[in-house]
Amino acid sequence: MIEPQSLSIPSDGETLSADLYLPDTPGPHPTVVMAGGWCYVKELAQPTYARAFAEAGLAAVVFDYRCFGDSTGEPRQHIDPAKQVADYRNTITFAEGLDAVDAERIGVWGISYSGGHVLQVGAEDSRVKALCGVVPVIDGYQNMRLAHGTIGFRRFQQALLDMRREQYRTGEVGYIEHQPAREGDLSTWPFPRSKETFRMLKDREAPNYLGRATWESSELLLGYHVGPYLRRLVGKPVKLVIAEGDDHTHWDLAVDAFGQIPGEAKELTIVPKSDHLTLYTDRQAQQGVASDIASFFSRSL
């Protein structure tokens, strides 16, 4: 098994903890910069993909965002998508200076929330030569409205307002659970089965995972939309991987986004008979998708 090297990456005054996965062939290598989704740490799901890339001759840099895992940053568990995009771009800059990295052949990969981030990073940063988003978030407002349902969404919005007022009054940061223990409990992603899945992942591979984020993270999610970046990806190799039954990051929104990317340098993979959690729990499906993406990056970088 390929074991990573530890890296410390400066990013806007913070220090990102990262792992570098290298092939066993001489470098410099085409390289994929990787980060996770909502509340993820670098040990959650991503090593499977990074090792598949390394086995295909690609280097991979997997990092914890600021405020998460082994990275610095306060408040802890705060998800600001603009700052997470900045962490991607700063990691690219750091990776360019590594002897093992071919700076002219850099790609980005993301999953769930970061599956949307990489669409923005690829549109904004000319150093990115190819990108892949797995079960991506496209439009945070519509995603939350669909996930919670109209009545639940009104309750969710009211809870965010209440927490904003409370933090203003007390100065103390408030938190919302990643997923609920029971259906109807307050959470950002209202899927009890997901909580069980992430508890298993924490025990199996990602002890640094904590299942909560600041309330403001959810408010920022409601303002998140990568649509304006899609047309700017014209001519750039883009791969989207979508789960056929995904109701967490809704697959119809992702299919629509794929159609808005101009040109022929794009690929869409729809994983049949699956849902959002399949690519975390089903090792066979995960390995198959990882190999497919590794092939895409090998062709595109």
mmCIF file of C-alpha atoms in Angstrom:
data_model
loop_
_atom_site.group_PDB
_atom_site.id
_atom_site.type_symbol
_atom_site.label_atom_id
_atom_site.label_comp_id
_atom_site.label_asym_id
_atom_site.label_seq_id
_atom_site.Cartn_x
_atom_site.Cartn_y
_atom_site.Cartn_z
ATOM 1 C CA MET A 1 0.000 0.000 0.000
ATOM 2 C CA ILE A 2 1.253 3.481 -0.915
ATOM 3 C CA GLU A 3 1.877 5.526 2.231
ATOM 4 C CA PRO A 4 1.798 9.340 2.135
ATOM 5 C CA GLN A 5 4.356 11.921 3.189
ATOM 6 C CA SER A 6 3.192 14.690 5.541
ATOM 7 C CA LEU A 7 3.225 18.311 4.369
ATOM 8 C CA SER A 8 2.568 21.669 6.053
ATOM 9 C CA ILE A 9 1.202 24.273 3.636
ATOM 10 C CA PRO A 10 0.919 28.023 4.394
ATOM 11 C CA SER A 11 -2.461 29.500 3.439
ATOM 12 C CA ASP A 12 -3.399 33.106 4.274
ATOM 13 C CA GLY A 13 -1.672 32.997 7.658
ATOM 14 C CA GLU A 14 -2.920 29.501 8.537
ATOM 15 C CA THR A 15 -1.113 26.180 8.151
ATOM 16 C CA LEU A 16 -2.818 23.391 6.240
ATOM 17 C CA SER A 17 -2.035 19.788 7.085
ATOM 18 C CA ALA A 18 -1.635 17.707 3.931
ATOM 19 C CA ASP A 19 -0.549 14.295 2.682
ATOM 20 C CA LEU A 20 1.477 13.718 -0.481
ATOM 21 C CA TYR A 21 0.932 10.420 -2.311
ATOM 22 C CA LEU A 22 3.626 9.561 -4.864
ATOM 23 C CA PRO A 23 3.912 6.883 -7.550
ATOM 24 C CA ASP A 24 6.868 4.517 -7.384
ATOM 25 C CA THR A 25 8.153 5.860 -10.722
ATOM 26 C CA PRO A 26 10.614 8.746 -11.234
ATOM 27 C CA GLY A 27 9.142 12.257 -11.184
ATOM 28 C CA PRO A 28 8.194 14.945 -11.723
ATOM 29 C CA HIS A 29 4.604 13.694 -11.892
ATOM 30 C CA PRO A 30 1.283 15.066 -13.058
ATOM 31 C CA THR A 31 -0.449 15.950 -9.795
ATOM 32 C CA VAL A 32 -4.003 16.134 -8.460
ATOM 33 C CA VAL A 33 -4.836 18.504 -5.585
ATOM 34 C CA MET A 34 -7.678 17.119 -3.445
ATOM 35 C CA ALA A 35 -9.925 18.127 -0.557
ATOM 36 C CA GLY A 36 -13.198 16.936 0.925
ATOM 37 C CA GLY A 37 -16.769 18.006 1.502
ATOM 38 C CA TRP A 38 -18.895 19.166 4.441
ATOM 39 C CA CYS A 39 -16.924 18.650 7.686
ATOM 40 C CA TYR A 40 -14.541 16.223 5.957
ATOM 41 C CA VAL A 41 -10.965 15.627 6.980
ATOM 42 C CA LYS A 42 -8.265 14.344 4.655
ATOM 43 C CA GLU A 43 -8.486 10.771 5.963
ATOM 44 C CA LEU A 44 -12.177 10.436 5.034
ATOM 45 C CA ALA A 45 -12.681 8.577 1.717
ATOM 46 C CA GLN A 46 -9.990 10.553 -0.088
ATOM 47 C CA PRO A 47 -7.018 8.188 0.449
ATOM 48 C CA THR A 48 -8.791 5.570 -1.694
ATOM 49 C CA TYR A 49 -8.801 7.995 -4.605
ATOM 50 C CA ALA A 50 -5.292 9.320 -3.920
ATOM 51 C CA ARG A 51 -3.824 5.800 -3.899
ATOM 52 C CA ALA A 52 -5.634 4.949 -7.140
ATOM 53 C CA PHE A 53 -4.100 8.051 -8.695
ATOM 54 C CA ALA A 54 -0.620 7.144 -7.444
ATOM 55 C CA GLU A 55 -0.963 3.619 -8.819
ATOM 56 C CA ALA A 56 -1.776 5.205 -12.196
ATOM 57 C CA GLY A 57 1.391 7.337 -12.103
ATOM 58 C CA LEU A 58 -0.143 10.512 -10.692
ATOM 59 C CA ALA A 59 0.921 12.327 -7.536
ATOM 60 C CA ALA A 60 -1.839 13.509 -5.191
ATOM 61 C CA VAL A 61 -1.869 16.202 -2.507
ATOM 62 C CA VAL A 62 -4.757 15.769 -0.046
ATOM 63 C CA PHE A 63 -5.241 18.577 2.466
ATOM 64 C CA ASP A 64 -7.353 19.581 5.455
ATOM 65 C CA TYR A 65 -9.035 22.963 5.032
ATOM 66 C CA ARG A 66 -8.283 25.690 7.554
ATOM 67 C CA CYS A 67 -10.373 25.163 10.720
ATOM 68 C CA PHE A 68 -10.535 21.380 10.152
ATOM 69 C CA GLY A 69 -8.585 18.285 11.073
ATOM 70 C CA ASP A 70 -4.905 18.929 11.733
ATOM 71 C CA SER A 71 -4.917 22.373 10.083
ATOM 72 C CA THR A 72 -4.942 25.612 12.064
ATOM 73 C CA GLY A 73 -7.765 28.145 12.019
ATOM 74 C CA GLU A 74 -10.569 29.495 14.171
ATOM 75 C CA PRO A 75 -13.397 29.078 14.792
ATOM 76 C CA ARG A 76 -13.051 25.335 14.513
ATOM 77 C CA GLN A 77 -15.418 23.581 12.131
ATOM 78 C CA HIS A 78 -16.169 26.767 10.182
ATOM 79 C CA ILE A 79 -16.879 26.244 6.480
ATOM 80 C CA ASP A 80 -16.369 29.321 4.325
ATOM 81 C CA PRO A 81 -16.435 28.212 0.679
ATOM 82 C CA ALA A 82 -14.482 31.253 -0.531
ATOM 83 C CA LYS A 83 -11.693 30.473 1.927
ATOM 84 C CA GLN A 84 -11.785 26.789 1.024
ATOM 85 C CA VAL A 85 -11.342 27.746 -2.634
ATOM 86 C CA ALA A 86 -8.390 29.913 -1.532
ATOM 87 C CA ASP A 87 -6.951 26.878 0.292
ATOM 88 C CA TYR A 88 -7.140 24.902 -2.965
ATOM 89 C CA ARG A 89 -5.322 27.644 -4.868
ATOM 90 C CA ASN A 90 -2.671 28.102 -2.180
ATOM 91 C CA THR A 91 -2.089 24.353 -2.162
ATOM 92 C CA ILE A 92 -1.601 24.463 -5.936
ATOM 93 C CA THR A 93 0.977 27.220 -5.459
ATOM 94 C CA PHE A 94 2.778 25.159 -2.819
ATOM 95 C CA ALA A 95 2.675 22.018 -4.963
ATOM 96 C CA GLU A 96 4.230 23.870 -7.906
ATOM 97 C CA GLY A 97 7.421 24.197 -5.886
ATOM 98 C CA LEU A 98 7.791 20.487 -5.091
ATOM 99 C CA ASP A 99 10.433 18.560 -7.025
ATOM 100 C CA ALA A 100 8.039 15.628 -7.389
ATOM 101 C CA VAL A 101 5.359 17.760 -9.092
ATOM 102 C CA ASP A 102 5.169 18.691 -12.773
ATOM 103 C CA ALA A 103 3.854 22.251 -12.407
ATOM 104 C CA GLU A 104 2.503 22.226 -15.971
ATOM 105 C CA ARG A 105 0.268 19.200 -15.302
ATOM 106 C CA ILE A 106 -1.884 19.977 -12.264
ATOM 107 C CA GLY A 107 -5.505 18.935 -11.798
ATOM 108 C CA VAL A 108 -8.038 19.307 -8.993
ATOM 109 C CA TRP A 109 -10.513 16.811 -7.523
ATOM 110 C CA GLY A 110 -13.375 17.332 -5.093
ATOM 111 C CA ILE A 111 -16.280 15.405 -3.602
ATOM 112 C CA SER A 112 -19.688 16.630 -2.427
ATOM 113 C CA TYR A 113 -19.265 20.309 -1.393
ATOM 114 C CA SER A 114 -15.758 20.418 -2.852
ATOM 115 C CA GLY A 115 -17.081 18.783 -6.008
ATOM 116 C CA GLY A 116 -18.579 22.219 -6.584
ATOM 117 C CA HIS A 117 -15.471 24.055 -5.375
ATOM 118 C CA VAL A 118 -13.307 22.521 -8.103
ATOM 119 C CA LEU A 119 -15.605 23.903 -10.802
ATOM 120 C CA GLN A 120 -14.833 27.380 -9.498
ATOM 121 C CA VAL A 121 -11.125 26.669 -9.016
ATOM 122 C CA GLY A 122 -10.846 25.305 -12.539
ATOM 123 C CA ALA A 123 -12.636 28.327 -13.978
ATOM 124 C CA GLU A 124 -10.529 30.867 -12.084
ATOM 125 C CA ASP A 125 -7.063 29.292 -12.123
ATOM 126 C CA SER A 126 -5.317 28.732 -15.455
ATOM 127 C CA ARG A 127 -2.810 26.406 -13.761
ATOM 128 C CA VAL A 128 -5.575 23.804 -13.455
ATOM 129 C CA LYS A 129 -5.389 21.678 -16.594
ATOM 130 C CA ALA A 130 -8.201 19.233 -15.709
ATOM 131 C CA LEU A 131 -10.733 18.748 -12.922
ATOM 132 C CA CYS A 132 -13.124 16.195 -11.488
ATOM 133 C CA GLY A 133 -16.140 16.751 -9.241
ATOM 134 C CA VAL A 134 -17.736 13.722 -7.548
ATOM 135 C CA VAL A 135 -21.402 14.053 -6.457
ATOM 136 C CA PRO A 136 -20.989 17.866 -6.477
ATOM 137 C CA VAL A 137 -22.992 20.608 -4.791
ATOM 138 C CA ILE A 138 -24.067 23.021 -7.528
ATOM 139 C CA ASP A 139 -26.605 25.387 -5.935
ATOM 140 C CA GLY A 140 -26.678 25.446 -2.133
ATOM 141 C CA TYR A 141 -30.063 27.164 -1.836
ATOM 142 C CA GLN A 142 -31.886 24.784 -4.166
ATOM 143 C CA ASN A 143 -30.022 21.816 -2.689
ATOM 144 C CA MET A 144 -31.131 22.688 0.843
ATOM 145 C CA ARG A 145 -34.696 23.484 -0.238
ATOM 146 C CA LEU A 146 -34.991 20.093 -1.919
ATOM 147 C CA ALA A 147 -33.245 18.208 0.891
ATOM 148 C CA HIS A 148 -35.293 19.714 3.731
ATOM 149 C CA GLY A 149 -38.625 20.027 1.900
ATOM 150 C CA THR A 150 -40.516 23.301 1.935
ATOM 151 C CA ILE A 151 -41.767 23.082 5.537
ATOM 152 C CA GLY A 152 -38.466 21.780 6.888
ATOM 153 C CA PHE A 153 -36.600 24.424 4.914
ATOM 154 C CA ARG A 154 -38.603 27.203 6.571
ATOM 155 C CA ARG A 155 -37.722 25.730 9.976
ATOM 156 C CA PHE A 156 -34.073 25.512 8.939
ATOM 157 C CA GLN A 157 -33.984 29.158 7.847
ATOM 158 C CA GLN A 158 -35.655 30.239 11.088
ATOM 159 C CA ALA A 159 -33.106 28.270 13.129
ATOM 160 C CA LEU A 160 -30.270 30.082 11.355
ATOM 161 C CA LEU A 161 -31.844 33.449 12.160
ATOM 162 C CA ASP A 162 -32.285 32.440 15.797
ATOM 163 C CA MET A 163 -28.637 31.352 16.017
ATOM 164 C CA ARG A 164 -27.478 34.581 14.377
ATOM 165 C CA ARG A 165 -29.344 36.585 17.022
ATOM 166 C CA GLU A 166 -27.973 34.411 19.824
ATOM 167 C CA GLN A 167 -24.378 34.773 18.646
ATOM 168 C CA TYR A 168 -24.818 38.538 18.313
ATOM 169 C CA ARG A 169 -26.153 38.652 21.880
ATOM 170 C CA THR A 170 -23.582 36.373 23.535
ATOM 171 C CA GLY A 171 -20.553 36.476 21.243
ATOM 172 C CA GLU A 172 -20.377 32.675 21.400
ATOM 173 C CA VAL A 173 -20.111 30.657 18.188
ATOM 174 C CA GLY A 174 -23.091 28.355 17.620
ATOM 175 C CA TYR A 175 -22.970 24.985 15.884
ATOM 176 C CA ILE A 176 -25.331 22.810 13.845
ATOM 177 C CA GLU A 177 -25.038 19.051 13.480
ATOM 178 C CA HIS A 178 -23.851 17.693 10.144
ATOM 179 C CA GLN A 179 -26.728 15.171 10.147
ATOM 180 C CA PRO A 180 -29.572 14.436 12.586
ATOM 181 C CA ALA A 181 -29.714 11.508 14.995
ATOM 182 C CA ARG A 182 -33.459 11.348 14.310
ATOM 183 C CA GLU A 183 -35.499 12.596 11.378
ATOM 184 C CA GLY A 184 -36.685 16.137 12.078
ATOM 185 C CA ASP A 185 -33.831 17.082 14.429
ATOM 186 C CA LEU A 186 -31.968 20.246 13.439
ATOM 187 C CA SER A 187 -29.056 19.599 11.079
ATOM 188 C CA THR A 188 -27.666 20.948 7.839
ATOM 189 C CA TRP A 189 -28.017 17.702 5.899
ATOM 190 C CA PRO A 190 -31.275 16.119 7.161
ATOM 191 C CA PHE A 191 -30.472 12.439 6.576
ATOM 192 C CA PRO A 192 -30.242 10.160 9.661
ATOM 193 C CA ARG A 193 -28.714 7.294 7.634
ATOM 194 C CA SER A 194 -25.870 9.610 6.691
ATOM 195 C CA LYS A 195 -25.086 10.114 10.385
ATOM 196 C CA GLU A 196 -24.667 6.373 10.813
ATOM 197 C CA THR A 197 -22.459 6.228 7.725
ATOM 198 C CA PHE A 198 -20.171 8.996 8.937
ATOM 199 C CA ARG A 199 -19.971 7.452 12.405
ATOM 200 C CA MET A 200 -18.734 4.273 10.725
ATOM 201 C CA LEU A 201 -16.231 6.257 8.632
ATOM 202 C CA LYS A 202 -14.954 8.037 11.739
ATOM 203 C CA ASP A 203 -14.341 4.681 13.424
ATOM 204 C CA ARG A 204 -12.910 3.020 10.314
ATOM 205 C CA GLU A 205 -10.642 5.652 8.822
ATOM 206 C CA ALA A 206 -11.158 9.268 9.950
ATOM 207 C CA PRO A 207 -10.913 9.771 13.744
ATOM 208 C CA ASN A 208 -10.481 13.551 13.266
ATOM 209 C CA TYR A 209 -13.945 13.863 11.725
ATOM 210 C CA LEU A 210 -16.367 15.906 13.861
ATOM 211 C CA GLY A 211 -19.999 15.949 12.805
ATOM 212 C CA ARG A 212 -20.878 19.594 13.252
ATOM 213 C CA ALA A 213 -20.163 22.990 11.709
ATOM 214 C CA THR A 214 -20.783 26.609 12.664
ATOM 215 C CA TRP A 215 -24.313 27.835 11.958
ATOM 216 C CA GLU A 216 -22.794 30.477 9.671
ATOM 217 C CA SER A 217 -21.411 27.665 7.503
ATOM 218 C CA SER A 218 -25.003 26.738 6.661
ATOM 219 C CA GLU A 219 -25.876 30.349 5.922
ATOM 220 C CA LEU A 220 -22.919 30.560 3.537
ATOM 221 C CA LEU A 221 -24.096 27.341 1.888
ATOM 222 C CA LEU A 222 -27.419 29.013 1.062
ATOM 223 C CA GLY A 223 -25.503 31.649 -0.911
ATOM 224 C CA TYR A 224 -23.358 29.092 -2.753
ATOM 225 C CA HIS A 225 -23.827 28.661 -6.515
ATOM 226 C CA VAL A 226 -21.192 27.577 -9.025
ATOM 227 C CA GLY A 227 -23.427 28.219 -12.048
ATOM 228 C CA PRO A 228 -21.670 31.456 -13.097
ATOM 229 C CA TYR A 229 -18.371 29.566 -13.471
ATOM 230 C CA LEU A 230 -19.582 26.793 -15.773
ATOM 231 C CA ARG A 231 -19.275 28.605 -19.115
ATOM 232 C CA ARG A 232 -15.750 29.662 -18.193
ATOM 233 C CA LEU A 233 -14.701 25.992 -18.304
ATOM 234 C CA VAL A 234 -15.007 25.863 -22.098
ATOM 235 C CA GLY A 235 -12.284 23.683 -23.584
ATOM 236 C CA LYS A 236 -10.968 22.475 -20.220
ATOM 237 C CA PRO A 237 -11.184 18.733 -19.469
ATOM 238 C CA VAL A 238 -13.946 18.311 -16.869
ATOM 239 C CA LYS A 239 -15.300 15.086 -15.415
ATOM 240 C CA LEU A 240 -18.401 14.888 -13.235
ATOM 241 C CA VAL A 241 -19.298 11.690 -11.384
ATOM 242 C CA ILE A 242 -22.921 11.510 -10.274
ATOM 243 C CA ALA A 243 -24.814 8.915 -8.228
ATOM 244 C CA GLU A 244 -28.057 7.920 -9.942
ATOM 245 C CA GLY A 245 -30.230 8.162 -6.830
ATOM 246 C CA ASP A 246 -28.444 11.025 -5.045
ATOM 247 C CA ASP A 247 -30.833 13.087 -2.920
ATOM 248 C CA HIS A 248 -28.072 14.647 -0.784
ATOM 249 C CA THR A 249 -26.400 16.644 -3.563
ATOM 250 C CA HIS A 250 -29.213 16.295 -6.039
ATOM 251 C CA TRP A 251 -28.162 14.562 -9.214
ATOM 252 C CA ASP A 252 -30.601 16.439 -11.448
ATOM 253 C CA LEU A 253 -28.858 19.710 -10.531
ATOM 254 C CA ALA A 254 -25.483 18.161 -11.385
ATOM 255 C CA VAL A 255 -26.701 16.789 -14.735
ATOM 256 C CA ASP A 256 -28.057 20.234 -15.602
ATOM 257 C CA ALA A 257 -24.727 21.834 -14.638
ATOM 258 C CA PHE A 258 -22.839 19.392 -16.854
ATOM 259 C CA GLY A 259 -24.992 20.480 -19.789
ATOM 260 C CA GLN A 260 -24.039 24.110 -19.199
ATOM 261 C CA ILE A 261 -20.296 23.481 -19.641
ATOM 262 C CA PRO A 262 -19.499 24.361 -23.280
ATOM 263 C CA GLY A 263 -17.413 22.219 -25.595
ATOM 264 C CA GLU A 264 -16.541 18.559 -25.967
ATOM 265 C CA ALA A 265 -13.713 18.268 -23.406
ATOM 266 C CA LYS A 266 -16.027 16.929 -20.713
ATOM 267 C CA GLU A 267 -17.109 13.554 -19.399
ATOM 268 C CA LEU A 268 -20.112 12.482 -17.338
ATOM 269 C CA THR A 269 -20.212 9.243 -15.358
ATOM 270 C CA ILE A 270 -23.502 8.250 -13.721
ATOM 271 C CA VAL A 271 -23.046 5.453 -11.182
ATOM 272 C CA PRO A 272 -26.142 3.210 -11.536
ATOM 273 C CA LYS A 273 -28.220 1.855 -8.656
ATOM 274 C CA SER A 274 -26.460 4.121 -6.178
ATOM 275 C CA ASP A 275 -26.897 7.128 -3.928
ATOM 276 C CA HIS A 276 -24.654 9.744 -2.326
ATOM 277 C CA LEU A 277 -23.414 7.353 0.355
ATOM 278 C CA THR A 278 -22.531 4.532 -2.045
ATOM 279 C CA LEU A 279 -19.213 6.191 -2.855
ATOM 280 C CA TYR A 280 -18.288 6.155 0.844
ATOM 281 C CA THR A 281 -19.503 2.742 1.988
ATOM 282 C CA ASP A 282 -19.292 0.442 -1.047
ATOM 283 C CA ARG A 283 -15.595 -0.348 -1.480
ATOM 284 C CA GLN A 284 -16.124 -1.986 -4.869
ATOM 285 C CA ALA A 285 -18.026 1.013 -6.255
ATOM 286 C CA GLN A 286 -15.507 3.404 -4.720
ATOM 287 C CA GLN A 287 -12.551 1.563 -6.263
ATOM 288 C CA GLY A 288 -14.269 1.429 -9.650
ATOM 289 C CA VAL A 289 -14.965 5.156 -9.663
ATOM 290 C CA ALA A 290 -11.441 5.935 -8.425
ATOM 291 C CA SER A 291 -9.910 3.911 -11.278
ATOM 292 C CA ASP A 292 -12.183 5.632 -13.796
ATOM 293 C CA ILE A 293 -11.134 9.078 -12.540
ATOM 294 C CA ALA A 294 -7.457 8.075 -12.513
ATOM 295 C CA SER A 295 -7.800 7.139 -16.176
ATOM 296 C CA PHE A 296 -9.392 10.532 -16.907
ATOM 297 C CA PHE A 297 -6.550 12.443 -15.246
ATOM 298 C CA SER A 298 -3.917 10.255 -16.942
ATOM 299 C CA ARG A 299 -5.397 11.180 -20.334
ATOM 300 C CA SER A 300 -5.995 14.839 -19.515
ATOM 301 C CA LEU A 301 -2.842 15.951 -17.667
#
